[in-house]
CSV table of C-alpha atoms in Angstrom, one decimal:
chain,number,residue,atom,x,y,z
A,1,MET,CA,10.8,-3.3,25.1
A,2,GLY,CA,10.9,0.5,25.4
A,3,ILE,CA,14.5,0.6,24.3
A,4,ILE,CA,13.7,-1.4,21.2
A,5,LYS,CA,10.8,0.9,20.4
A,6,HIS,CA,12.9,4.0,20.8
A,7,ARG,CA,15.6,2.4,18.6
A,8,ALA,CA,13.1,1.6,15.9
A,9,LYS,CA,11.8,5.2,16.0
A,10,ALA,CA,15.3,6.6,15.7
A,11,ILE,CA,16.0,4.3,12.7
A,12,TYR,CA,12.7,5.5,11.0
A,13,ILE,CA,13.6,9.1,11.6
A,14,ILE,CA,17.1,8.7,10.2
A,15,ILE,CA,15.8,7.0,7.1
A,16,ALA,CA,13.1,9.7,6.6
A,17,VAL,CA,15.7,12.5,7.0
A,18,PHE,CA,18.1,10.8,4.6
A,19,LEU,CA,15.3,10.4,1.9
A,20,PHE,CA,14.3,14.0,2.4
A,21,LEU,CA,17.8,15.3,1.9
A,22,LEU,CA,18.7,12.9,-1.0
A,23,PRO,CA,17.4,15.1,-3.9
A,24,PHE,CA,19.5,18.0,-2.6
A,25,VAL,CA,22.8,16.1,-2.6
A,26,TYR,CA,22.3,13.6,-5.4
A,27,GLU,CA,20.8,14.0,-8.9
A,28,SER,CA,19.4,11.0,-10.7
A,29,ARG,CA,16.1,11.3,-12.6
A,30,ASN,CA,15.6,7.5,-12.8
A,31,LEU,CA,16.2,7.0,-9.1
A,32,PHE,CA,13.8,9.7,-8.1
A,33,ILE,CA,11.1,8.3,-10.4
A,34,LEU,CA,11.6,4.8,-8.9
A,35,LEU,CA,11.6,6.1,-5.3
A,36,THR,CA,8.4,8.1,-6.0
A,37,GLN,CA,6.7,4.9,-7.3
A,38,ILE,CA,7.9,3.1,-4.1
A,39,PHE,CA,6.4,5.8,-1.9
A,40,ILE,CA,3.1,5.7,-3.8
A,41,PHE,CA,2.7,2.0,-3.6
A,42,SER,CA,3.9,2.0,0.0
A,43,ILE,CA,0.8,4.1,0.8
A,44,PHE,CA,-1.4,1.6,-1.1
A,45,ALA,CA,0.2,-1.4,0.5
A,46,MET,CA,-0.1,0.1,4.0
A,47,SER,CA,-3.8,0.7,3.4
A,48,TYR,CA,-4.2,-3.0,2.3
A,49,ASP,CA,-2.2,-4.1,5.4
A,50,LEU,CA,-4.8,-2.4,7.6
A,51,LEU,CA,-7.3,-4.8,6.2
A,52,LEU,CA,-5.2,-8.0,5.8
A,53,GLY,CA,-2.7,-7.6,8.6
A,54,PHE,CA,-4.7,-5.9,11.4
A,55,THR,CA,-8.3,-6.9,10.7
A,56,GLY,CA,-7.9,-10.3,8.9
A,57,ILE,CA,-9.8,-9.2,5.8
A,58,VAL,CA,-8.7,-10.6,2.4
A,59,SER,CA,-9.9,-8.3,-0.3
A,60,PHE,CA,-9.5,-8.8,-4.0
A,61,GLY,CA,-11.2,-5.5,-4.9
A,62,HIS,CA,-9.0,-2.9,-3.2
A,63,ALA,CA,-8.0,-1.5,-6.5
A,64,MET,CA,-11.5,0.1,-6.9
A,65,PHE,CA,-10.5,2.7,-4.3
A,66,PHE,CA,-7.2,3.2,-6.0
A,67,GLY,CA,-9.0,3.8,-9.2
A,68,ILE,CA,-11.5,6.2,-7.7
A,69,GLY,CA,-8.6,8.4,-6.6
A,70,ALA,CA,-6.9,8.2,-10.0
A,71,TYR,CA,-10.0,9.1,-11.9
A,72,SER,CA,-11.0,11.9,-9.5
A,73,ILE,CA,-7.7,13.7,-10.0
A,74,GLY,CA,-7.8,13.1,-13.7
A,75,ILE,CA,-11.3,14.4,-14.3
A,76,PHE,CA,-10.8,17.5,-12.1
A,77,MET,CA,-7.6,18.3,-13.8
A,78,LYS,CA,-9.1,17.7,-17.3
A,79,ARG,CA,-12.3,19.7,-16.7
A,80,MET,CA,-10.9,22.5,-14.5
A,81,GLU,CA,-7.7,24.6,-14.5
A,82,PRO,CA,-4.7,22.5,-13.3
A,83,THR,CA,-4.2,24.4,-10.0
A,84,LEU,CA,-3.7,23.5,-6.4
A,85,LEU,CA,-7.4,24.4,-5.8
A,86,SER,CA,-8.4,21.8,-8.4
A,87,PHE,CA,-6.1,19.4,-6.6
A,88,ALA,CA,-7.8,20.1,-3.3
A,89,PHE,CA,-11.2,19.5,-4.8
A,90,ALA,CA,-10.0,16.2,-6.2
A,91,VAL,CA,-8.7,15.1,-2.8
A,92,LEU,CA,-12.0,16.1,-1.2
A,93,ALA,CA,-14.0,14.3,-3.9
A,94,THR,CA,-11.8,11.2,-3.4
A,95,ILE,CA,-12.3,11.2,0.4
A,96,VAL,CA,-16.1,11.5,-0.1
A,97,LEU,CA,-16.4,8.9,-2.8
A,98,THR,CA,-14.1,6.3,-1.2
A,99,SER,CA,-15.9,6.8,2.1
A,100,ILE,CA,-19.3,6.3,0.5
A,101,VAL,CA,-18.2,3.3,-1.7
A,102,SER,CA,-16.3,1.6,1.1
A,103,PHE,CA,-19.2,2.1,3.5
A,104,ILE,CA,-21.7,0.6,1.1
A,105,VAL,CA,-19.4,-2.2,0.0
A,106,GLY,CA,-18.6,-2.9,3.6
A,107,LEU,CA,-22.2,-3.3,4.6
A,108,LEU,CA,-22.9,-5.5,1.6
A,109,THR,CA,-19.9,-7.8,1.8
A,110,LEU,CA,-18.4,-7.9,5.3
A,111,ARG,CA,-21.1,-10.2,6.6
A,112,LEU,CA,-19.5,-12.8,4.4
A,113,LYS,CA,-16.5,-14.8,5.5
A,114,SER,CA,-13.1,-15.8,3.9
A,115,HIS,CA,-13.2,-16.5,0.1
A,116,PHE,CA,-16.9,-15.5,-0.2
A,117,TYR,CA,-16.0,-12.0,0.8
A,118,ALA,CA,-12.9,-11.9,-1.4
A,119,MET,CA,-14.7,-13.0,-4.5
A,120,LEU,CA,-17.5,-10.6,-4.0
A,121,THR,CA,-15.1,-7.7,-3.7
A,122,LEU,CA,-13.4,-8.9,-6.9
A,123,SER,CA,-16.7,-8.8,-8.7
A,124,LEU,CA,-17.5,-5.3,-7.4
A,125,ALA,CA,-14.1,-4.0,-8.6
A,126,GLY,CA,-14.8,-5.6,-12.0
A,127,LEU,CA,-18.2,-3.8,-12.1
A,128,MET,CA,-16.4,-0.5,-11.3
A,129,ALA,CA,-14.0,-1.2,-14.2
A,130,VAL,CA,-16.9,-1.9,-16.6
A,131,ALA,CA,-18.6,1.3,-15.5
A,132,ALA,CA,-15.5,3.3,-16.2
A,133,GLU,CA,-15.1,1.6,-19.6
A,134,LYS,CA,-18.7,2.3,-20.7
A,135,TRP,CA,-19.0,5.9,-19.3
A,136,ARG,CA,-16.9,7.2,-22.2
A,137,SER,CA,-18.2,10.8,-22.0
A,138,LEU,CA,-16.5,11.1,-18.6
A,139,THR,CA,-13.7,8.6,-18.6
A,140,PHE,CA,-12.9,8.1,-22.4
A,141,GLY,CA,-13.3,4.4,-21.9
A,142,ASN,CA,-10.4,2.0,-22.0
A,143,ASP,CA,-8.3,4.5,-24.1
A,144,GLY,CA,-8.1,6.8,-21.1
A,145,PHE,CA,-7.0,10.4,-21.2
A,146,THR,CA,-4.0,12.6,-20.4
A,147,PHE,CA,-4.3,15.7,-18.3
A,148,MET,CA,-2.3,18.7,-17.0
A,149,ILE,CA,-1.1,18.9,-13.4
A,150,PRO,CA,-0.4,21.9,-11.2
A,151,GLU,CA,2.9,23.5,-12.0
A,152,GLN,CA,4.1,22.9,-8.5
A,153,PHE,CA,4.1,19.2,-9.2
A,154,ILE,CA,5.9,19.4,-12.6
A,155,ASP,CA,9.3,19.6,-10.9
A,156,ARG,CA,10.3,16.0,-10.0
A,157,THR,CA,12.0,17.1,-6.7
A,158,ASN,CA,8.8,18.8,-5.5
A,159,TYR,CA,6.7,15.8,-6.4
A,160,TYR,CA,9.2,13.4,-4.8
A,161,LEU,CA,9.0,15.3,-1.6
A,162,LEU,CA,5.2,15.5,-1.7
A,163,CYS,CA,5.0,11.7,-2.1
A,164,LEU,CA,7.6,11.1,0.7
A,165,ILE,CA,5.7,13.5,3.1
A,166,VAL,CA,2.4,11.8,2.4
A,167,MET,CA,3.9,8.3,2.9
A,168,VAL,CA,5.4,9.3,6.3
A,169,ALA,CA,2.1,11.0,7.3
A,170,VAL,CA,0.2,7.8,6.4
A,171,PHE,CA,2.7,5.6,8.3
A,172,ILE,CA,2.4,7.8,11.4
A,173,PHE,CA,-1.4,7.9,11.2
A,174,LEU,CA,-1.7,4.1,10.8
A,175,LYS,CA,0.7,3.6,13.7
A,176,LEU,CA,-1.5,5.7,15.9
A,177,PHE,CA,-4.7,4.1,14.5
A,178,THR,CA,-3.5,0.5,15.0
A,179,ASN,CA,-2.3,1.3,18.6
A,180,SER,CA,-5.5,3.0,19.5
A,181,PRO,CA,-8.4,1.1,21.3
A,182,LEU,CA,-10.1,0.8,17.9
A,183,GLY,CA,-7.0,-0.7,16.4
A,184,LYS,CA,-6.7,-3.2,19.3
A,185,VAL,CA,-10.3,-4.3,18.7
A,186,LEU,CA,-9.6,-4.8,15.0
A,187,GLN,CA,-6.6,-7.0,16.0
A,188,ALA,CA,-8.8,-9.0,18.4
A,189,ILE,CA,-11.3,-9.5,15.5
A,190,ARG,CA,-8.4,-10.8,13.4
A,191,GLU,CA,-7.4,-13.3,16.1
A,192,ASN,CA,-10.9,-14.5,17.1
A,193,GLU,CA,-13.9,-12.8,15.7
A,194,GLN,CA,-16.4,-15.0,17.5
A,195,ARG,CA,-14.9,-14.2,20.9
A,196,VAL,CA,-15.0,-10.5,20.2
A,197,GLU,CA,-18.6,-10.7,19.2
A,198,SER,CA,-19.5,-12.7,22.3
A,199,LEU,CA,-18.0,-9.8,24.4
A,200,GLY,CA,-20.7,-7.5,23.0
A,201,TYR,CA,-18.7,-5.7,20.3
A,202,GLN,CA,-20.5,-4.9,17.0
A,203,VAL,CA,-17.9,-6.6,14.8
A,204,LEU,CA,-19.4,-5.4,11.5
A,205,HIS,CA,-19.1,-1.7,12.6
A,206,TYR,CA,-15.4,-2.1,13.4
A,207,LYS,CA,-14.8,-3.9,10.1
A,208,VAL,CA,-16.6,-1.2,8.1
A,209,ALA,CA,-14.6,1.5,10.0
A,210,ALA,CA,-11.3,-0.3,8.9
A,211,SER,CA,-12.6,-0.6,5.4
A,212,ILE,CA,-13.4,3.2,5.2
A,213,ALA,CA,-10.0,4.1,6.5
A,214,ALA,CA,-8.2,1.7,4.1
A,215,GLY,CA,-10.4,2.9,1.2
A,216,ILE,CA,-9.5,6.6,1.7
A,217,LEU,CA,-5.8,5.9,2.0
A,218,ALA,CA,-5.9,3.8,-1.2
A,219,GLY,CA,-7.7,6.7,-2.9
A,220,PHE,CA,-4.7,9.0,-1.9
A,221,ALA,CA,-2.3,6.5,-3.5
A,222,GLY,CA,-4.4,6.5,-6.7
A,223,ILE,CA,-4.3,10.3,-6.8
A,224,LEU,CA,-0.5,10.3,-6.6
A,225,TYR,CA,-0.1,7.5,-9.1
A,226,ALA,CA,-2.2,9.3,-11.7
A,227,ILE,CA,-0.3,12.6,-11.2
A,228,SER,CA,3.0,10.7,-11.7
A,229,LEU,CA,1.8,9.4,-15.1
A,230,ARG,CA,-0.4,12.4,-16.0
A,231,PHE,CA,-2.6,9.7,-17.6
A,232,VAL,CA,-5.4,7.5,-16.4
A,233,ASN,CA,-7.4,4.6,-17.9
A,234,THR,CA,-9.4,1.6,-16.7
A,235,SER,CA,-6.2,-0.4,-15.8
A,236,VAL,CA,-6.2,1.4,-12.4
A,237,PHE,CA,-9.2,-0.9,-11.5
A,238,SER,CA,-7.4,-4.1,-12.6
A,239,MET,CA,-6.8,-7.1,-10.4
A,240,ASP,CA,-3.0,-6.7,-11.0
A,241,ILE,CA,-3.1,-3.5,-8.8
A,242,THR,CA,-4.7,-5.4,-5.9
A,243,LEU,CA,-2.3,-8.3,-6.3
A,244,ASP,CA,0.7,-6.0,-6.2
A,245,ALA,CA,-0.6,-4.7,-2.8
A,246,LEU,CA,-1.1,-8.2,-1.6
A,247,LEU,CA,2.4,-9.3,-2.6
A,248,MET,CA,4.0,-6.3,-1.1
A,249,THR,CA,2.2,-6.9,2.2
A,250,ILE,CA,3.1,-10.6,2.3
A,251,ILE,CA,6.7,-10.2,1.3
A,252,GLY,CA,7.3,-7.3,3.7
A,253,GLY,CA,5.4,-8.8,6.6
A,254,VAL,CA,1.7,-8.9,7.3
A,255,GLY,CA,0.6,-6.7,10.1
A,256,THR,CA,3.8,-4.7,10.4
A,257,LEU,CA,3.2,-1.5,8.3
A,258,VAL,CA,6.9,-1.0,7.8
A,259,GLY,CA,6.9,-4.4,6.0
A,260,ALA,CA,4.5,-2.9,3.5
A,261,ILE,CA,7.1,-0.2,2.7
A,262,ILE,CA,9.9,-2.7,2.4
A,263,GLY,CA,7.8,-5.0,0.2
A,264,SER,CA,6.9,-2.1,-2.0
A,265,GLY,CA,10.5,-1.2,-2.4
A,266,LEU,CA,11.6,-4.7,-3.2
A,267,ILE,CA,8.8,-5.3,-5.8
A,268,GLU,CA,9.2,-1.9,-7.5
A,269,PHE,CA,13.0,-2.3,-7.6
A,270,ALA,CA,12.6,-5.9,-9.0
A,271,HIS,CA,10.1,-4.6,-11.7
A,272,ASN,CA,12.5,-1.9,-12.7
A,273,TRP,CA,15.7,-4.0,-12.6
A,274,LEU,CA,14.3,-7.0,-14.5
A,275,SER,CA,12.7,-4.7,-17.1
A,276,GLU,CA,16.1,-3.1,-17.7
A,277,LEU,CA,17.8,-6.4,-18.0
A,278,ALA,CA,15.2,-7.5,-20.6
A,279,LYS,CA,16.4,-4.7,-22.9
A,280,GLN,CA,20.0,-6.1,-22.8
A,281,TYR,CA,19.6,-9.9,-22.5
A,282,TRP,CA,17.0,-11.9,-24.3
A,283,ILE,CA,16.7,-14.4,-21.4
A,284,PHE,CA,15.1,-11.7,-19.3
A,285,GLU,CA,12.4,-10.9,-21.9
A,286,ARG,CA,10.1,-13.1,-19.8
A,287,TRP,CA,11.1,-11.3,-16.7
A,288,ILE,CA,7.8,-12.0,-15.0
A,289,ILE,CA,8.9,-15.6,-14.6
A,290,PHE,CA,12.1,-14.5,-12.7
A,291,PHE,CA,9.9,-12.2,-10.6
A,292,GLY,CA,7.7,-15.2,-9.7
A,293,ILE,CA,10.8,-17.2,-8.7
A,294,VAL,CA,12.0,-14.3,-6.5
A,295,TYR,CA,8.6,-14.2,-4.8
A,296,ILE,CA,8.5,-18.0,-4.3
A,297,LEU,CA,12.0,-17.9,-2.7
A,298,THR,CA,11.0,-15.1,-0.5
A,299,VAL,CA,7.9,-17.0,0.8
A,300,ILE,CA,10.0,-20.1,1.4
A,301,PHE,CA,12.8,-18.4,3.3
A,302,PHE,CA,10.7,-15.7,4.9
A,303,PRO,CA,7.3,-17.4,5.6
A,304,LYS,CA,6.1,-14.5,7.8
A,305,GLY,CA,7.5,-11.8,5.5
A,306,ILE,CA,10.9,-10.1,5.9
A,307,VAL,CA,9.9,-8.0,9.0
A,308,GLY,CA,7.8,-10.8,10.5
A,309,THR,CA,10.6,-13.3,10.2
A,310,LEU,CA,13.1,-11.0,11.7
A,311,LYS,CA,10.8,-10.3,14.7
A,312,THR,CA,10.3,-14.0,15.2
A,313,VAL,CA,14.1,-14.6,15.2
A,314,LYS,CA,14.6,-11.8,17.7
A,315,TRP,CA,11.9,-13.2,19.9
A,316,LYS,CA,13.4,-16.7,19.9
A,317,ARG,CA,16.9,-15.3,20.8
A,318,LYS,CA,15.3,-13.4,23.7
A,319,LYS,CA,13.6,-16.5,24.9
A,320,GLN,CA,16.8,-18.5,24.7
A,321,LYS,CA,18.6,-15.8,26.8
A,322,VAL,CA,15.9,-15.8,29.4
A,323,LEU,CA,16.0,-19.6,29.6
A,324,LYS,CA,19.8,-19.5,29.9
A,325,LYS,CA,19.6,-17.0,32.8
A,326,LYS,CA,17.1,-19.2,34.6
A,327,GLU,CA,19.3,-22.2,34.1
A,328,ASN,CA,22.3,-20.3,35.5
A,329,LEU,CA,20.3,-19.1,38.5
A,330,GLU,CA,19.0,-22.6,39.2
A,331,GLY,CA,22.5,-24.0,38.8
């Protein structure tokens, strides 16, 4: 087991080093834009995986935290000088706002179970979108607004490296978080909430803690997303954003973290590739249909997600080897 863990760590390090060195040995603007989007949505998908995969919470309103991050950076950059200090203030504001909102939302909704909780979070995200649309003096409504960004982020290579570093940092943090005693309790809640409660744990407190951590990380993804576009409007609160995170998590493998990164890569690549094909071939103009087919096939052939299915196959092979060894010894 230890050898497998060390091998996985070595693979992660090699991939991270390769991605870090890529902009210095290869130049392709489109590729770097695509990879930057993958890094951003990987952060968002990992934050969602903390809820769905490790705590068993299905939220349809996770985009509200993403949107808070996007509007925080947009408003600070619009109303202040676009400097690293303004960026730092926006990050601090995002941490504070997402913590407060996730704490309040958690206390209000996490007592509910299954689809009741999911639908209430969806309505709260919709309420946030309406507030952003109506508060035109601050958000410019549905039209949105453009803003300047710090000159350090204008260079695509610098911004690519920033997003990569943040993604790696979030991955390491969540690995440590989910392997900590707190993370183990969250996984126990996912498996059997009633039993955990009977052991004396305050289940609601642990769920709220997971919600706050996931909300803050989703806010970071929103900040990076808005900077990449230099524009923000109410679409950052849309249901589509949450559904993207849900699909990325399911396709990659629920409760694996690395699966969220793989799922983000596949979905963003599919979006980009099918959109490009639509410009050349009329049949791909309804590319969302083909994307749906790809998703259905993935769910059919990888019911536990790509990473989850591969882990299951490995476990079955190990079990077969152990059974064969026993048979040989008994024979």
